[in-house]
Amino acid sequence: SALKEITIPENVERVSTRAFTGCSSLMAIHVAADNRFYSDDENGVLYNKEKSELIRCPEAFAGAYVIPDSVVTLQPNAFADCVRLTGITIPEGVVNFEGACFKNCIALKSVTIPGSVKKAGSWTFAGCTALAEVTLCEGISEIGGAMFQDCTALSWISIPESVKWIGNQAFSGCTALMNVMIPKNVTSIGEYAFERC
């Protein structure tokens, strides 16, 4: 928990998506310039070499972050436990949110999910207790299991017509949720989707 910086040397070929979980003081992940598989940016965020996949933001990152236009996929736990993340800009072009990529980002208050996102994995925003404003743009087809679980500040959400499936526990524990309009194209609502609302 006291680790502040780490450098990934040139010969490393694989970094697990949970490699730095619990490193609550980690400010930057640096990558050797001649590493063939990974790269970083000026904020110490870890990417694949082409910067098409955002792999891990250090947990001690503070403030708002703008995801570059080159990114297509947010890997599992990409921003998980970044408790000082106050804002996120997700560009049109991001297609996949893998599991738990914003889990427990307790300072995150609003998010816009662009229409390019087709799939959002389980627990995407689970535990984001300050998240009060979510904009889901037309294009997303499913709301993953436990996607907004325990988002206790979320009072309303507009689900676009493109959504066909709402996963298990998708809004479980959203105790402030007052109103949800489920569009006609939804064919499946998972177990406990609105538990404790």
XYZ file of C-alpha atoms in Angstrom:
197
model
C 0.000 0.000 0.000
C 3.015 2.341 0.260
C 4.265 1.680 -3.287
C 4.266 4.991 -5.209
C 5.873 4.219 -8.582
C 6.836 1.181 -10.591
C 8.733 0.689 -13.848
C 7.977 -2.177 -16.198
C 11.219 -3.134 -17.976
C 11.706 -3.955 -21.635
C 11.470 -7.756 -21.312
C 8.036 -7.987 -19.631
C 5.481 -9.569 -21.980
C 2.398 -9.851 -19.757
C 0.892 -7.780 -16.970
C -2.269 -9.112 -15.320
C -5.175 -6.692 -15.061
C -5.161 -7.126 -11.259
C -1.385 -6.877 -10.851
C -1.559 -3.559 -8.976
C -4.789 -4.077 -7.036
C -4.535 -2.662 -3.521
C -1.605 -0.372 -4.379
C -3.508 2.600 -2.973
C -0.510 4.979 -3.039
C 0.550 4.139 -6.598
C 0.915 7.378 -8.557
C 2.488 6.158 -11.793
C 3.196 3.046 -13.828
C 6.197 3.652 -16.094
C 7.127 1.466 -19.061
C 10.562 1.163 -20.630
C 10.485 2.809 -24.067
C 11.715 -0.328 -25.818
C 9.093 -2.657 -24.320
C 7.318 -4.270 -27.296
C 3.999 -4.917 -25.530
C 3.196 -1.994 -23.230
C 3.322 1.798 -23.043
C 2.358 4.567 -20.630
C 1.265 8.194 -20.798
C 2.170 11.397 -18.976
C -0.191 10.446 -16.118
C 1.455 7.075 -15.552
C -1.496 5.128 -16.977
C -0.679 1.708 -18.429
C -1.659 0.861 -22.038
C -0.864 -1.773 -24.597
C 1.776 -0.679 -27.103
C -0.719 0.662 -29.650
C -2.757 2.474 -26.963
C -5.898 0.692 -28.162
C -6.386 -0.892 -24.715
C -6.306 1.004 -21.444
C -5.060 -1.543 -18.934
C -4.632 0.231 -15.583
C -4.852 3.682 -14.097
C -2.818 3.949 -10.872
C -5.109 3.931 -7.829
C -3.712 7.215 -6.427
C -4.523 9.181 -9.595
C -6.427 12.354 -8.620
C -8.675 14.536 -10.747
C -10.354 14.102 -14.117
C -8.993 11.893 -16.875
C -9.527 12.075 -20.633
C -9.260 8.715 -22.383
C -7.469 9.142 -25.742
C -9.314 8.602 -29.010
C -7.147 5.588 -29.885
C -8.688 3.457 -27.112
C -11.166 0.734 -28.095
C -11.246 -1.364 -24.903
C -11.085 -0.620 -21.185
C -9.619 -3.740 -19.610
C -11.037 -5.290 -16.401
C -10.387 -3.123 -13.325
C -8.907 -0.345 -15.530
C -9.938 2.380 -13.036
C -11.090 0.191 -10.136
C -10.493 1.692 -6.678
C -9.306 5.027 -8.103
C -11.013 6.775 -5.209
C -9.763 10.261 -6.226
C -10.983 10.049 -9.842
C -13.442 12.962 -10.133
C -14.324 12.846 -13.827
C -13.884 10.697 -16.909
C -14.214 11.548 -20.612
C -14.907 8.479 -22.735
C -14.449 9.086 -26.466
C -16.705 7.851 -29.230
C -14.841 4.792 -30.464
C -14.579 2.906 -27.185
C -16.429 -0.358 -27.825
C -15.953 -2.512 -24.716
C -16.026 -1.912 -20.978
C -14.668 -5.057 -19.418
C -15.661 -6.121 -15.882
C -15.367 -3.768 -12.912
C -13.487 -1.112 -14.875
C -14.777 1.774 -12.686
C -15.654 -0.212 -9.570
C -15.431 1.755 -6.280
C -14.552 5.099 -7.890
C -16.238 6.858 -4.987
C -15.525 10.453 -6.138
C -16.918 9.993 -9.660
C -20.142 12.022 -9.951
C -21.189 11.816 -13.591
C -20.445 9.806 -16.700
C -21.525 9.745 -20.335
C -21.285 6.377 -22.070
C -21.018 6.954 -25.836
C -23.105 5.057 -28.371
C -20.030 3.208 -29.633
C -20.024 1.115 -26.446
C -21.862 -2.097 -27.251
C -21.012 -4.131 -24.184
C -20.454 -3.216 -20.562
C -19.159 -5.967 -18.303
C -20.324 -6.869 -14.821
C -19.737 -4.429 -11.930
C -18.673 -1.642 -14.317
C -19.672 1.172 -11.923
C -20.476 -0.891 -8.813
C -19.761 0.951 -5.578
C -19.503 4.397 -7.202
C -21.405 5.948 -4.318
C -21.239 9.565 -5.597
C -22.385 8.717 -9.130
C -25.562 10.740 -9.566
C -25.748 11.399 -13.303
C -25.407 8.728 -15.999
C -26.038 9.310 -19.698
C -26.379 6.144 -21.770
C -26.251 7.063 -25.451
C -28.221 5.218 -28.109
C -26.211 2.209 -29.269
C -25.520 0.209 -26.113
C -27.359 -3.111 -26.284
C -26.985 -4.479 -22.775
C -26.593 -3.302 -19.191
C -24.260 -5.795 -17.577
C -24.820 -7.667 -14.341
C -24.373 -5.456 -11.252
C -23.307 -2.626 -13.580
C -24.601 0.066 -11.195
C -24.798 -1.983 -7.992
C -24.702 0.173 -4.829
C -24.600 3.483 -6.727
C -26.463 5.041 -3.830
C -26.573 8.597 -5.272
C -28.150 7.544 -8.583
C -31.714 8.856 -8.536
C -32.699 8.499 -12.201
C -31.453 6.917 -15.398
C -32.644 7.026 -18.987
C -32.271 3.669 -20.730
C -32.020 4.073 -24.520
C -34.130 2.140 -27.027
C -31.076 0.154 -28.176
C -30.922 -1.767 -24.857
C -32.276 -5.303 -25.143
C -31.005 -6.888 -21.944
C -30.654 -5.778 -18.306
C -28.413 -8.076 -16.289
C -28.729 -9.620 -12.846
C -28.456 -7.068 -10.005
C -27.880 -4.282 -12.564
C -29.289 -1.610 -10.212
C -29.234 -3.546 -6.953
C -28.707 -1.283 -3.966
C -29.425 1.954 -5.860
C -31.375 3.196 -2.879
C -32.015 6.709 -4.287
C -33.409 5.464 -7.612
C -36.846 6.998 -8.053
C -37.814 6.458 -11.673
C -36.752 4.129 -14.498
C -38.310 3.956 -17.954
C -37.667 0.549 -19.492
C -37.870 0.756 -23.300
C -40.010 -1.617 -25.363
C -37.009 -3.388 -26.930
C -35.874 -4.875 -23.607
C -36.526 -8.627 -23.762
C -34.842 -9.743 -20.528
C -34.471 -8.326 -17.018
C -32.160 -10.329 -14.778
C -32.728 -11.531 -11.225
C -32.601 -8.886 -8.476
C -32.099 -6.160 -11.128
C -33.776 -3.570 -8.880
C -33.216 -5.188 -5.494
C -33.213 -2.714 -2.556
C -34.338 0.177 -4.752
